[in-house]
Tab-separated table of C-alpha atoms and ligand atoms in Angstrom:
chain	number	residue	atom	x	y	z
A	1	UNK	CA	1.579	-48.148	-148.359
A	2	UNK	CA	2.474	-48.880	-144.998
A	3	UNK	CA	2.879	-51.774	-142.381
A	4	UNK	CA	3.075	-54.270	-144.992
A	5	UNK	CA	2.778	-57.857	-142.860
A	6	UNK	CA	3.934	-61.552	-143.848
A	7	UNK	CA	1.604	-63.696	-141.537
A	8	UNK	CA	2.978	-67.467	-141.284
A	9	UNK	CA	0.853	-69.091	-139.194
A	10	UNK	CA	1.438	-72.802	-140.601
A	11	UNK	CA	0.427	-75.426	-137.873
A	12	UNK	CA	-1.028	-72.850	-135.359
A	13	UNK	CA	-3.694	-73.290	-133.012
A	14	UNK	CA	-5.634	-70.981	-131.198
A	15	UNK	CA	-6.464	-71.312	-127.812
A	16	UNK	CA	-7.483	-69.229	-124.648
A	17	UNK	CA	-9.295	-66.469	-123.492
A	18	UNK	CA	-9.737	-62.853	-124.474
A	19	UNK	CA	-11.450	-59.824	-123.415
A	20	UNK	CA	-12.739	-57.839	-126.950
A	21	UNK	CA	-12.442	-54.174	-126.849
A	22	UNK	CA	-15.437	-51.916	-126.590
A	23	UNK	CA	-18.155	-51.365	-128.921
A	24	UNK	CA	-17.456	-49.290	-131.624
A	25	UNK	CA	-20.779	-47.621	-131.775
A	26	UNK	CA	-21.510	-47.377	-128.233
A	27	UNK	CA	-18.527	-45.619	-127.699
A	28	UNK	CA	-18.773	-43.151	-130.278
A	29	UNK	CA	-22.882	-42.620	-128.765
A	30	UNK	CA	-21.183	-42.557	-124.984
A	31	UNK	CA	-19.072	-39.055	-126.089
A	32	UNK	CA	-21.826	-37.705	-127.990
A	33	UNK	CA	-24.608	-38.254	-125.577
A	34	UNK	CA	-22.061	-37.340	-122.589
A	35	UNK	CA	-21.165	-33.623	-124.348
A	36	UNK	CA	-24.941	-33.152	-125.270
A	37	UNK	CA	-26.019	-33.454	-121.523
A	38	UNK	CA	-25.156	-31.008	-119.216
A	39	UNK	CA	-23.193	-32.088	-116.188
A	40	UNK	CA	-20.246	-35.433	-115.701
A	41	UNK	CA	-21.030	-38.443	-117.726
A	42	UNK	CA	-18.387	-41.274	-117.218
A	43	UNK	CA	-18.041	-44.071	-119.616
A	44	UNK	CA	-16.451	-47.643	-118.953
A	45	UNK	CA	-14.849	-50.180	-121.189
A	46	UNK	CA	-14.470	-47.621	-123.672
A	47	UNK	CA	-13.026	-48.531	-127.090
A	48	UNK	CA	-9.832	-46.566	-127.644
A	49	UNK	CA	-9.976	-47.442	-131.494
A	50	UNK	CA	-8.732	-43.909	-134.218
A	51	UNK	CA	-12.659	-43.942	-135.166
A	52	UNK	CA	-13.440	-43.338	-131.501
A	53	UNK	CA	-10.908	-41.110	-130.754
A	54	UNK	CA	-11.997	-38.582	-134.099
A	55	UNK	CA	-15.687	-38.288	-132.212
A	56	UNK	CA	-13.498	-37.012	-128.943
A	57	UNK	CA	-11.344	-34.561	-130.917
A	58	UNK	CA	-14.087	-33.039	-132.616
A	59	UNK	CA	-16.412	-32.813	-129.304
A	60	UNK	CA	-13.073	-31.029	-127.362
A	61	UNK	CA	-13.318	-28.662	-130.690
A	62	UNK	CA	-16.320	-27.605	-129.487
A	63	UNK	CA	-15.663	-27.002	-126.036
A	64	UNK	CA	-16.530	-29.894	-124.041
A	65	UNK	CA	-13.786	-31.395	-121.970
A	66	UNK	CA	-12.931	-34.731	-122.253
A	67	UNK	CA	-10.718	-36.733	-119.913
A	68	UNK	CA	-8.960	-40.187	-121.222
A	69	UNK	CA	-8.216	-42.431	-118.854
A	70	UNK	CA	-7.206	-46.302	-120.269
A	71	UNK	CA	-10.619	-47.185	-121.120
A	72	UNK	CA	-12.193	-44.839	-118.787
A	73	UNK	CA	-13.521	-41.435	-119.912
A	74	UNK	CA	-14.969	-38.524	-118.909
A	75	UNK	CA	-16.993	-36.283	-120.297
A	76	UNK	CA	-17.548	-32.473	-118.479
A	77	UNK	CA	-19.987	-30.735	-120.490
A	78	UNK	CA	-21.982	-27.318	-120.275
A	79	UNK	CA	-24.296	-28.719	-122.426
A	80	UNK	CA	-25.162	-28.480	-125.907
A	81	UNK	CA	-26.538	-25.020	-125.540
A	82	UNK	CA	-22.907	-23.613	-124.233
A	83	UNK	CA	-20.810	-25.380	-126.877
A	84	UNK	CA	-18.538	-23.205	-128.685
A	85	UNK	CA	-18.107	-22.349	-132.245
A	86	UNK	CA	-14.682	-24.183	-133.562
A	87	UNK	CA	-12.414	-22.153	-135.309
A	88	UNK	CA	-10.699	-25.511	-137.190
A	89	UNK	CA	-12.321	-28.083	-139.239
A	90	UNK	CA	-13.803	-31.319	-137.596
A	91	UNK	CA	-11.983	-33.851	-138.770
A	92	UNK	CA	-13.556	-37.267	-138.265
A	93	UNK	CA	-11.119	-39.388	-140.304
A	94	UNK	CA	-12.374	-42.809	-141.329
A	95	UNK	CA	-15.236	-42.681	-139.422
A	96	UNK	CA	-18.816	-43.051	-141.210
A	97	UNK	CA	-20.923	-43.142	-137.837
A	98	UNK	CA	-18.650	-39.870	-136.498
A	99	UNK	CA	-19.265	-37.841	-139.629
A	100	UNK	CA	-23.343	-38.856	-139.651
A	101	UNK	CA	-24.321	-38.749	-136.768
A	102	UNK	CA	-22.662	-35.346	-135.664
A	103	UNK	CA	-24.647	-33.830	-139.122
A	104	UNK	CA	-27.679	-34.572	-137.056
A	105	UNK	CA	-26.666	-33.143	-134.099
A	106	UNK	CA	-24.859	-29.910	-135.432
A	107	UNK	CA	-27.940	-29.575	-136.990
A	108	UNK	CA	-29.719	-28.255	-134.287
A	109	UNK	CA	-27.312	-26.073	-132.693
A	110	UNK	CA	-26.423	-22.456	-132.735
A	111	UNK	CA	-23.427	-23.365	-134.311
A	112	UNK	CA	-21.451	-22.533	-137.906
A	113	UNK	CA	-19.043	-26.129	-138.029
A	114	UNK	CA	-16.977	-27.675	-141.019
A	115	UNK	CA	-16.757	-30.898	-141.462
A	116	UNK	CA	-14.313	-33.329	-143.642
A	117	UNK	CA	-12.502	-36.915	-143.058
A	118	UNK	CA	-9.718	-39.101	-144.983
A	119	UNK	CA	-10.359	-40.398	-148.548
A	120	UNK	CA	-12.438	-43.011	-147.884
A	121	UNK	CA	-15.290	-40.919	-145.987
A	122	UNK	CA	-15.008	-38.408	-148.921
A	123	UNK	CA	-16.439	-41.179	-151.344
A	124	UNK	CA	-19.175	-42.136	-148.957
A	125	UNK	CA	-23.037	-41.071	-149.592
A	126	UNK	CA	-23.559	-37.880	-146.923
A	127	UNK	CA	-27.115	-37.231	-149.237
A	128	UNK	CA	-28.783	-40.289	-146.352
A	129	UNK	CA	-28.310	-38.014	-144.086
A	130	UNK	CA	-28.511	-34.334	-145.507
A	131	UNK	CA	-31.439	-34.957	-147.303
A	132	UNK	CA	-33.957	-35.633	-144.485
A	133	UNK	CA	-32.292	-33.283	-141.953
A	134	UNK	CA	-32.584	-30.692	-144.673
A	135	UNK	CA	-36.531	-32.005	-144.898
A	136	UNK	CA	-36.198	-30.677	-141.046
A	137	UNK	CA	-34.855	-27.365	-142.011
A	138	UNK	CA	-31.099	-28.195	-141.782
A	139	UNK	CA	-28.899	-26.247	-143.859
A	140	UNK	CA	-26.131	-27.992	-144.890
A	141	UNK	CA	-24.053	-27.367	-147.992
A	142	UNK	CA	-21.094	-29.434	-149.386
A	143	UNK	CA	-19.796	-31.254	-152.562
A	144	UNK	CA	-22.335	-32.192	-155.130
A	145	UNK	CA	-25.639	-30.822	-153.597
A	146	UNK	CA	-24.432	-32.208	-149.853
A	147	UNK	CA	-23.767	-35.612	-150.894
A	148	UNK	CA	-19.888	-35.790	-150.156
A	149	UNK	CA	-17.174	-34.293	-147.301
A	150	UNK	CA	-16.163	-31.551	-146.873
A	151	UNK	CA	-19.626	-30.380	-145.506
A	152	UNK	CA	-20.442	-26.924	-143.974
A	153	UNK	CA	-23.307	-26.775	-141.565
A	154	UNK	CA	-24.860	-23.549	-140.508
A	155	UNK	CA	-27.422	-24.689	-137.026
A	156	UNK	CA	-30.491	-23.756	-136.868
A	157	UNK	CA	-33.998	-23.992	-135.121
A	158	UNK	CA	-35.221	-27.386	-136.722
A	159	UNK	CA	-38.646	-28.894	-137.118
A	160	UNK	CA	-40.072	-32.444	-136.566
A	161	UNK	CA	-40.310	-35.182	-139.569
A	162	UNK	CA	-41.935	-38.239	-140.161
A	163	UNK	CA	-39.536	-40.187	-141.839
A	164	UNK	CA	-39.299	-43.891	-143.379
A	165	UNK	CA	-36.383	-45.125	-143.910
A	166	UNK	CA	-35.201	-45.726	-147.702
A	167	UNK	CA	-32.277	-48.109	-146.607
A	168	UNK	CA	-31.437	-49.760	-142.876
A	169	UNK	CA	-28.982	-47.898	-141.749
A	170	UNK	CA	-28.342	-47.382	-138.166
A	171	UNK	CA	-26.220	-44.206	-138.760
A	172	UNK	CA	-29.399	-42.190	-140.953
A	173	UNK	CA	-31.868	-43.077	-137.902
A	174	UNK	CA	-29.328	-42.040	-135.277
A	175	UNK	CA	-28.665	-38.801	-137.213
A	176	UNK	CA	-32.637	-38.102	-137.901
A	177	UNK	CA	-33.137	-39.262	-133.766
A	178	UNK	CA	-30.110	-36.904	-132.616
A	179	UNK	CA	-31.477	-33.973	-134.595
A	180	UNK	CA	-35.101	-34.814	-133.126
A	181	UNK	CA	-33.535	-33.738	-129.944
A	182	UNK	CA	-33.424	-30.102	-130.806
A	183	UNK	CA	-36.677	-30.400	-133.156
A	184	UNK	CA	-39.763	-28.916	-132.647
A	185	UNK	CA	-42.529	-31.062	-132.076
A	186	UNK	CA	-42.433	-34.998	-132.625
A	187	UNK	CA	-39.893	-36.884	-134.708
A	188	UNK	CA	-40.861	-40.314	-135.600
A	189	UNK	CA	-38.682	-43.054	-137.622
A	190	UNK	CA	-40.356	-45.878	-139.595
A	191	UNK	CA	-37.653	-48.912	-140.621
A	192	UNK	CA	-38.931	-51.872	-142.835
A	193	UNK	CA	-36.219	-53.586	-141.367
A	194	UNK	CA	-34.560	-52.977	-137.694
A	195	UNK	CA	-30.924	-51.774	-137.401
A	196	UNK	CA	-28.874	-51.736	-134.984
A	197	UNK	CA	-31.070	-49.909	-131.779
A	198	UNK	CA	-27.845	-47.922	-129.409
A	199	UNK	CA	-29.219	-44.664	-130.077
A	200	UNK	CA	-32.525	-45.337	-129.150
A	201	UNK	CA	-31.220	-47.417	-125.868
A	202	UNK	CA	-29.158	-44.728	-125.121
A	203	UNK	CA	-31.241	-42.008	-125.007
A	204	UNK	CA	-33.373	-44.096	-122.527
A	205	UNK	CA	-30.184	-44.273	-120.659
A	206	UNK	CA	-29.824	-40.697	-120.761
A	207	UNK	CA	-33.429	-40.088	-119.306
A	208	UNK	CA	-35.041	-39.398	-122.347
A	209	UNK	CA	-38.903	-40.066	-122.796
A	210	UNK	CA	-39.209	-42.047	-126.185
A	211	UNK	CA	-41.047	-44.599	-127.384
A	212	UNK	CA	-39.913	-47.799	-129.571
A	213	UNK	CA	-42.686	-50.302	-130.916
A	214	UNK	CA	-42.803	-52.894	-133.918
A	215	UNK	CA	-39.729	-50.704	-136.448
A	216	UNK	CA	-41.337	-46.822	-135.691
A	217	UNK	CA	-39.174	-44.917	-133.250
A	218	UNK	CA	-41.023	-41.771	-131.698
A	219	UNK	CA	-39.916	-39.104	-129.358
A	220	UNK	CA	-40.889	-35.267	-128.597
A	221	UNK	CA	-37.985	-32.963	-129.458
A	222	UNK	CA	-37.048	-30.312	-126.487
A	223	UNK	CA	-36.250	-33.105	-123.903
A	224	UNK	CA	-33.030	-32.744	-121.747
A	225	UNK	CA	-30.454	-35.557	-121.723
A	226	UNK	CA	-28.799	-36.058	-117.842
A	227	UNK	CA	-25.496	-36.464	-117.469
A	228	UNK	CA	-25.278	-40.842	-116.529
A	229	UNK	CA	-22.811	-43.434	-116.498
A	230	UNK	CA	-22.095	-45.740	-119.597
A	231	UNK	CA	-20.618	-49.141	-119.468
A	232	UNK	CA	-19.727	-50.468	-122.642
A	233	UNK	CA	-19.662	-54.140	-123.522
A	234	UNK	CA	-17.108	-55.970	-125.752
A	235	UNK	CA	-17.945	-55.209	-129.797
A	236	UNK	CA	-19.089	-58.301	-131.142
A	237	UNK	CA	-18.084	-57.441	-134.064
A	238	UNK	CA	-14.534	-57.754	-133.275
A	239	UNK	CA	-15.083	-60.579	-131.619
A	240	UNK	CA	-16.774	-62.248	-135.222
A	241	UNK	CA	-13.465	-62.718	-136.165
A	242	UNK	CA	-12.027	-64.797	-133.316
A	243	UNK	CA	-15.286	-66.601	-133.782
A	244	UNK	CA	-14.873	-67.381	-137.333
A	245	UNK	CA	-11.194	-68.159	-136.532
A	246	UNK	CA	-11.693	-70.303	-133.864
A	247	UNK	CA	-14.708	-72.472	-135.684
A	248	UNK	CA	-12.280	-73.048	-139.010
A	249	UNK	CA	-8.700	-72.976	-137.317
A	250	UNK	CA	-7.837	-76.513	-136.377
A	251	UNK	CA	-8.039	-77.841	-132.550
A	252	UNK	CA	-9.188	-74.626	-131.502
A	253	UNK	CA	-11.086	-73.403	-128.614
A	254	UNK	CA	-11.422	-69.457	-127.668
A	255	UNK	CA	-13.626	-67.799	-124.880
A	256	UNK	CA	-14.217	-65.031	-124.966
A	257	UNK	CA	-16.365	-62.540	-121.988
A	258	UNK	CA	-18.469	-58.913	-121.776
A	259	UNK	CA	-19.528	-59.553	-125.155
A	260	UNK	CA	-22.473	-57.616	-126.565
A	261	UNK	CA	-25.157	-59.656	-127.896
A	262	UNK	CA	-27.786	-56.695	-128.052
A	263	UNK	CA	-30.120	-58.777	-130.915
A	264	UNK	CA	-29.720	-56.143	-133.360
A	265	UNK	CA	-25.925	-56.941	-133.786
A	266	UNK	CA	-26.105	-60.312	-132.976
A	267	UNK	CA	-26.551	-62.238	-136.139
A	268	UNK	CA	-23.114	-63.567	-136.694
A	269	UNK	CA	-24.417	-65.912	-133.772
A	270	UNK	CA	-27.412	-66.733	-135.577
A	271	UNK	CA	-25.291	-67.443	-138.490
A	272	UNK	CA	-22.888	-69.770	-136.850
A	273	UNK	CA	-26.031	-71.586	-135.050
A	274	UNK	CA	-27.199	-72.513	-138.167
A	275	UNK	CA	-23.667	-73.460	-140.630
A	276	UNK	CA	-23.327	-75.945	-136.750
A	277	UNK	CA	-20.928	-74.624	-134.599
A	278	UNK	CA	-19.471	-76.041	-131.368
A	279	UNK	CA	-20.401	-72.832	-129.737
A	280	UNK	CA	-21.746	-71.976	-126.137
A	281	UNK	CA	-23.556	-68.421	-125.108
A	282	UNK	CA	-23.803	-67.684	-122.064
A	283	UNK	CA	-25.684	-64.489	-121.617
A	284	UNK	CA	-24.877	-62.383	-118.419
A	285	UNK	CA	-27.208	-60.070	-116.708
A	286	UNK	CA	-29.487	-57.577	-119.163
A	287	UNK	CA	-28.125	-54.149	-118.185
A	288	UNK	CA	-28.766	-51.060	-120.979
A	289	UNK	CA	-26.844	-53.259	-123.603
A	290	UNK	CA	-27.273	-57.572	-122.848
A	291	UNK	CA	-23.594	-59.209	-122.883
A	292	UNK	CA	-22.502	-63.083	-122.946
A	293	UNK	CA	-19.751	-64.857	-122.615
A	294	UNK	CA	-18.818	-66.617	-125.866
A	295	UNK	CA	-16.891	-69.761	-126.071
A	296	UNK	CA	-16.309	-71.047	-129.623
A	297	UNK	CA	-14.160	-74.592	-130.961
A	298	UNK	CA	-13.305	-75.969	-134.273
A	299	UNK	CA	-16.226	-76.953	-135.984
A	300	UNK	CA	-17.607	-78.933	-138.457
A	301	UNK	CA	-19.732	-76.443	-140.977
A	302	UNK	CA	-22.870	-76.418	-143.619
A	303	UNK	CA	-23.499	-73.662	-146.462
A	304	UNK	CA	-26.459	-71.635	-145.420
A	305	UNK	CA	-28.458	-68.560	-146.624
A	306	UNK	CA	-28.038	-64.942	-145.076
A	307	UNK	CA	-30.681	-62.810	-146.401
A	308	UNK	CA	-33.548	-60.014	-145.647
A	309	UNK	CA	-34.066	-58.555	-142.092
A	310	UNK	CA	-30.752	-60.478	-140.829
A	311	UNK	CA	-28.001	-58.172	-143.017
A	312	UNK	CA	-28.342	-55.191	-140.949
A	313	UNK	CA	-27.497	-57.012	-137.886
A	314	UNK	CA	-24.715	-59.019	-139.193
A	315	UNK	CA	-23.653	-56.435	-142.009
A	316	UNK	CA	-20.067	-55.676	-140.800
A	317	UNK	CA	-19.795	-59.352	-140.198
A	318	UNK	CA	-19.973	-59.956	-144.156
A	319	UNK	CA	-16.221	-59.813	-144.615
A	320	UNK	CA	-15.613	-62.645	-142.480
A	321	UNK	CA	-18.699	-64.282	-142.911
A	322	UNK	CA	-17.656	-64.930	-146.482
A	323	UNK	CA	-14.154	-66.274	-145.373
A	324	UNK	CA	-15.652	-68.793	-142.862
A	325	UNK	CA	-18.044	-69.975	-145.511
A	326	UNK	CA	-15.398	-71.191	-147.725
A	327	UNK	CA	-14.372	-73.933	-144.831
A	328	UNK	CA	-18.548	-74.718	-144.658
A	329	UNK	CA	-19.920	-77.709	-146.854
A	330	UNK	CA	-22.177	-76.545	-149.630
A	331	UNK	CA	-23.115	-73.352	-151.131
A	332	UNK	CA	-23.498	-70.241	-148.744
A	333	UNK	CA	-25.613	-67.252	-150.307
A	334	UNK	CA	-25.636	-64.011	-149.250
A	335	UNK	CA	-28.274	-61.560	-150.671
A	336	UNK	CA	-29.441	-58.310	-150.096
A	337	UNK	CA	-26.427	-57.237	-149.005
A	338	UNK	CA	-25.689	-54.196	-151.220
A	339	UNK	CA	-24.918	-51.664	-148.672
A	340	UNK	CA	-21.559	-53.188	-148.288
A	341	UNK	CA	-20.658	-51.413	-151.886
A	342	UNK	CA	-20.559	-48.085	-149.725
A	343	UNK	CA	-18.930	-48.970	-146.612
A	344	UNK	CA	-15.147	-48.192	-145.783
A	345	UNK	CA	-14.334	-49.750	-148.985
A	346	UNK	CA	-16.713	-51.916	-151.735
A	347	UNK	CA	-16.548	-54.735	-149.698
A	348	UNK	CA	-18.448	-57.129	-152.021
A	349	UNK	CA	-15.881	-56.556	-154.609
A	350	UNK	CA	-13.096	-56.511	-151.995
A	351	UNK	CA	-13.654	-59.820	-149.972
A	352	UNK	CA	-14.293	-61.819	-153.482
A	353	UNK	CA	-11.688	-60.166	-155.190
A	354	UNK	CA	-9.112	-60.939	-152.144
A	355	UNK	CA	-10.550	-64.445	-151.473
A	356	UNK	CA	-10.206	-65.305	-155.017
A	357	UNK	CA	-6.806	-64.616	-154.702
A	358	UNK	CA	-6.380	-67.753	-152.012
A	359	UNK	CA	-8.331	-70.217	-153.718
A	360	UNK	CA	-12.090	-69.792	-152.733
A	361	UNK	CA	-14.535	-70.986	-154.807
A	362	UNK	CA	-16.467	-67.339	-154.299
A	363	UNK	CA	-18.810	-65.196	-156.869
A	364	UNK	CA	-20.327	-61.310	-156.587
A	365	UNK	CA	-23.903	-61.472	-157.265
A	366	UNK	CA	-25.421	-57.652	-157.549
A	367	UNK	CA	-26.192	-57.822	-154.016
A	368	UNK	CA	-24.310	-59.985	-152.145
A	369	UNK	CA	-21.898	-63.274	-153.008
A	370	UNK	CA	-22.512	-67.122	-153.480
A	371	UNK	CA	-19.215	-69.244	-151.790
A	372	UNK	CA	-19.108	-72.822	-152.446
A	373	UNK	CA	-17.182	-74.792	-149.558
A	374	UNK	CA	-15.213	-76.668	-148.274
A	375	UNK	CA	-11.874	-75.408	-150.371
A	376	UNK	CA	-8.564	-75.443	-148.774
A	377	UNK	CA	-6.585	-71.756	-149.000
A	378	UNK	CA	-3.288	-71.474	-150.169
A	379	UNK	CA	-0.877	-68.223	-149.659
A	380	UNK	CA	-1.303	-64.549	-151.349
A	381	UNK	CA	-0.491	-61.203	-151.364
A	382	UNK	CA	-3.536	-59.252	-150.167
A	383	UNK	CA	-4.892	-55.494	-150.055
A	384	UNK	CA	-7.015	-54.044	-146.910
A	385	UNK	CA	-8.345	-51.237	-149.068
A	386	UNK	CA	-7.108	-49.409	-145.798
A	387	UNK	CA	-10.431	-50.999	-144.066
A	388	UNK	CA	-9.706	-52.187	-140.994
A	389	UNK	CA	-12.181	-55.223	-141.241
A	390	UNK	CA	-10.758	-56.470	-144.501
A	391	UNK	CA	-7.338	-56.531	-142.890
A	392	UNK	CA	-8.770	-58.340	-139.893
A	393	UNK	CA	-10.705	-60.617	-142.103
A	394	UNK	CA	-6.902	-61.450	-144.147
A	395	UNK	CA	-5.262	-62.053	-140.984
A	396	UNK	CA	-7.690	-65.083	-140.140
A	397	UNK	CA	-7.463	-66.341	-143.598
A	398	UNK	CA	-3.707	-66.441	-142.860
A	399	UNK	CA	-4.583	-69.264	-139.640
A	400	UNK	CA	-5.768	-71.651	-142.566
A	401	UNK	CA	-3.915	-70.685	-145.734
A	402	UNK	CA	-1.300	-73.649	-146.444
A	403	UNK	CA	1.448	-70.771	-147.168
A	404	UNK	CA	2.580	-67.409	-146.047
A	405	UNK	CA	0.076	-64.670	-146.830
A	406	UNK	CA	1.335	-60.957	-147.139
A	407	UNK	CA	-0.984	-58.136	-146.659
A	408	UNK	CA	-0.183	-54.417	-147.346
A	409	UNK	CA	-1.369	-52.053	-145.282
A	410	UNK	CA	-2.579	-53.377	-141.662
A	411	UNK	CA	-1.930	-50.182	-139.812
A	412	UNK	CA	-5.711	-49.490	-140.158
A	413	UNK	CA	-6.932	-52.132	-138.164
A	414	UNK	CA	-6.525	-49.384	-135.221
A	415	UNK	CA	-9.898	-48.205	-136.397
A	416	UNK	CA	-11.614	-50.471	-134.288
A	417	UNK	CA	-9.683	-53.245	-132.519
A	418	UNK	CA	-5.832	-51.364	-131.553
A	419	UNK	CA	-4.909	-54.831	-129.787
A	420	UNK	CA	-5.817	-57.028	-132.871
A	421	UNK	CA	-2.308	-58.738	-133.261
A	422	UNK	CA	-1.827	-58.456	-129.417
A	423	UNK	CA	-4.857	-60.634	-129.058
A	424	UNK	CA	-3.782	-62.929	-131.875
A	425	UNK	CA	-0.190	-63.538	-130.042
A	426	UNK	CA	-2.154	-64.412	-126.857
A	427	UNK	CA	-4.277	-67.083	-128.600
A	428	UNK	CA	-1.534	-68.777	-131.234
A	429	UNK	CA	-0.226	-72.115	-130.027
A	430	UNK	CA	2.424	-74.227	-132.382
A	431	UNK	CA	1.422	-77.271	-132.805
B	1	LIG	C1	-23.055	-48.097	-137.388
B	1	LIG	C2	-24.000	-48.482	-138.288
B	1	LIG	C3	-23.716	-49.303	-139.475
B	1	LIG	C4	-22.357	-50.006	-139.361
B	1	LIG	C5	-21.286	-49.097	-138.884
B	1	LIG	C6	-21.644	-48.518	-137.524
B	1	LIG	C7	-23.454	-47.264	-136.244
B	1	LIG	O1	-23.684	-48.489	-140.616
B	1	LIG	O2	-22.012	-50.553	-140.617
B	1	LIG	O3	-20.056	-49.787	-138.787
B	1	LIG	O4	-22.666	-47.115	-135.298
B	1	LIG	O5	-24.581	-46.735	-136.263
B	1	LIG	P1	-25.020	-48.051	-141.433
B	1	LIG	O6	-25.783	-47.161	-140.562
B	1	LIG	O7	-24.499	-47.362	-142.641
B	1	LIG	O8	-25.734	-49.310	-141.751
C-alpha cells in the first residue's frame, strides 16, 4: 500500500480561491474526437489526471500524434481511416470511460486491438457495452462471454441500432454514439433518464449533423468529424469536494472559477440549494460546455432526498454527498443509486463502511444510504479502495474530524485531480 497520509487539520479554515482542473470526461472526448477527425485539433484547459493520460497513450498506439503541452494539447491525426494497427496492448489503467468508450470506437475500424486496465477495471461490467455493439455487428471477445478486461476486438463494417438504454450511463451511450459514427444507416439512443450529454455536445462541436430531443439521441452514421478547437471547463466534480468542504468546514469561504455547470453534471448544486447553502453561481457565457464561477461559505444544513432522474447527474458526487450530509440536520436519503456498486470501487459499501468508522450515523439501503445528521466526526484510519474519489472524499472528512485521520493509499487521487493536496495547502488557514 502506498502513500499512506496522517491529515491533522484541527482548527483549520479554508479560505481563497482556486482554479479546478479540467473535466475529466471532456478531456478524455477532446483526444478521442481530435484523433478521429482528420487534420489539428487543439484542446485547452486540459485535465492532466493518469485517467486522461491512458486515453493519450493508447490513441499514440495507434498512430496519431499527440503533443502535451501544460494543459494544452494537440492532436495531429490522419484520421480514423489511417490509424495503425498496435502491436502492444492498450492499456487504459483505471479508467472506465477510456476502456468503454474506445470499444465503441474500435468497433468500427479496420483494426485488430487488445485491450486490458489495472484490477479495478478488470472487475467492472464490459457486457453494457459489448452487448449492444455486438447487436451492431461488433465482434468482440474477452473474459466470460465479453463481460470483463482483457478484451480483443477485431473492427469491422458495423450496422445501425435502435437502442434503449437498460441503465443511465453516460459511458454505454457514448460508446453506442461513437460506434454510430462508422455505422451504416441511423443510430438512435433512447434514455429513461438523461446522463451526462459531452458526447453528444461534442460531436456538434466537431461538425457533426445529429439530433437531440426529449432523452432519444439520433444521428446518420458515415458523417466526417473536422478537426476544431476544445476548451475545457473546470470538472465540477472535483470541485464537489471543495464545495462540500467549504459548506461544513468552519468560517470558510472558497471561490472557485471556469467551473462546468453543463445541467447534466450539475446536481451537486441542486443538492446544496436545497440542504441551504450560503452559495453564489455565477454562470459565465454559454460556449459548447456553460461554466460559473462558484463561491461557497460555511453553512447551516437540512437532510434532504436525492433520488430518480437526479443520480446520474450527481452520481460521482455520492461519496461526498454522503459525508456532507452527516453535518446536515435530519435524515438525508439517497435512493436509486445502485450503480455506485460498480464504479472504481463499491462505493455504497465503501463510503458507509469508512464513515462508520468516524462516527456517522450512516446505513446501506440496497440502493443507496440513509445518513442521519448533524454528528460530530472523530479520527480513523481509512481505506481509498485505490479510488481516487474516496480518498478525496477522506481528506475533507479530515477538515472536521476532532482527531488525526490516517488514510492508506492517496497516491490515486492523480486519477482525476493531480493538484488535490496542492489546492488544499492553498486554501488551509490556522485558526
Ligand atoms: C462518465 C460517465 C459516468 C461517470 C464516469 C465518467 C463519462 O459513468 O461515473 O466517472 O465520462 O461518460 P457511467 O457512464 O458508468 O454512468
Amino acid at each position: 500500500m502506498s502513500s499512506t497520509k496522517i491529515l491533522d487539520n484541527k482548527n483549520i479554515r479554508l479560505q481563497g480561491s482556486i482554479t479546478v482542473p479540467g473535466d475529466k470526461s471532456i478531456s478524455h472526448r477532446s483526444i478521442m474526437f481530435g484523433s478521429i477527425a482528420k487534420g489539428k485539433t487543439t484542446v485547452s484547459g486540459f485535465l492532466l489526471g493518469e485517467d486522461c493520460l491512458s486515453t493519450i497513450d493508447c490513441f499514440r498506439k495507434l498512430g496519431v500524434d499527440i503533443e502535451v503541452n501544460g494543459t494544452d494539447v494537440t492532436i495531429q491525426s490522419n484520421g480514423i481511416d489511417k490509424w495503425e494497427e498496435p502491436k502492444e496492448v492498450l492499456y487504459t489503467g483505471n479508467s472506465g470511460t477510456t476502456t468503454r468508450l474506445m470499444l465503441g470506437i474500435l468497433s468500427g475500424t479496420h483494426l485488430h486491438t487488445v485491450m486490458t486496465g489495472d484490477a479495478s477495471i478488470g472487475k467492472r461490467p464490459m457486457r453494457r457495452v459489448t452487448d449492444p455493439l455486438r447487436l451492431m455487428g461488433a465482434k468482440i471477445a474477452g473474459r466470460e462471454n465479453g463481460q470483463y478486461t482483457p478484451l480483443a476486438i477485431q473492427g469491422t463494417q458495423l450496422k445501425a441500432i435502435d437502442y434503449t438504454m437498460p441503465v443511465a450511463s453516460a459511458q454505454v451511450k457514448s460508446a453506442i454514439l461513437l460506434a454510430g459514427l462508422r455505422a451504416e444507416g441511423t443510430t438512435v439512443v433512447r434514455e429513461k433518464e438523461i446522463s451526462r450529454d459531452h458526447t453528444e455536445r461534442m460531436l456538434k462541436q466537431f461538425g457533426a449533423n445529429i439530433e437531440v430531443r426529449e432523452g432519444v439521441v439520433s444521428f446518420e452514421g458515415g458523417q466526417q468529424l473536422h478537426a476544431t478547437h476544445v476548451n475545457v471547463p473546470g470538472d465540477i466534480s472535483s470541485a464537489a469536494f471543495f464545495l462540500v468542504a467549504g459548506a461544513i468546514t468552519p468560517n470558510s469561504e472558497i471561490t472557485m472559477n471556469n467551473v462546468g455547470v453543463n445541467p447534466t453534471r450539475a446536481g451537486i448544486i441542486e443538492v446544496l440549494e436545497k440542504m441551504g447553502a450560503d452559495m453564489e453561481v455565477i454562470e459565465d457565457d454559454h460556449a459548447a460546455e456553460p461554466t460559473a464561477t462558484i463561491t461557497i461559505r460555511t453553512s447551516s444544513l437540512q437532510g434532504t432526498t436525492i433520488e430518480g432522474e437526479m443520480i446520474p447527474r450527481l452520481i460521482d458526487e455520492i461519496p461526498i454527498i454522503a459525508l456532507l450530509a452527516t453535518q446536515a440536520k435530519g435524515t438525508t436519503v439517497i435512493r436509486n443509486a445502485e450503480e455506485l456498486k460498480v464504479k472504481e470501487t463499491d462505493r455504497l459499501s465503501a463510503v458507509v463502511a469508512e464513515l462508520k468508522k468516524l462516527g456517522a450515523n450512516i446505513e446501506a439501503t440496497d440502493d443507496g444510504m440513509i445518513i442521519q445528521g448533524p454528528t460530530p466526526l472523530h479520527g480513523g484510519h481509512l481505506q481509498s479502495y485505490g479510488d481516487h474519489r474516496m480518498g478525496m472524499m477522506s481528506v475533507v472528512a479530515s477538515f472536521i474530524s476532532s482527531s488525526p485521520i490516517e488514510i492508506d493509499d492517496t497516491d490515486c487521487i492523480a486519477v482525476s485531480y493531480p493538484s488535490f493536496f496542492e489546492h488544499v495547502r492553498k486554501l488551509k488557514n490556522e485558526i
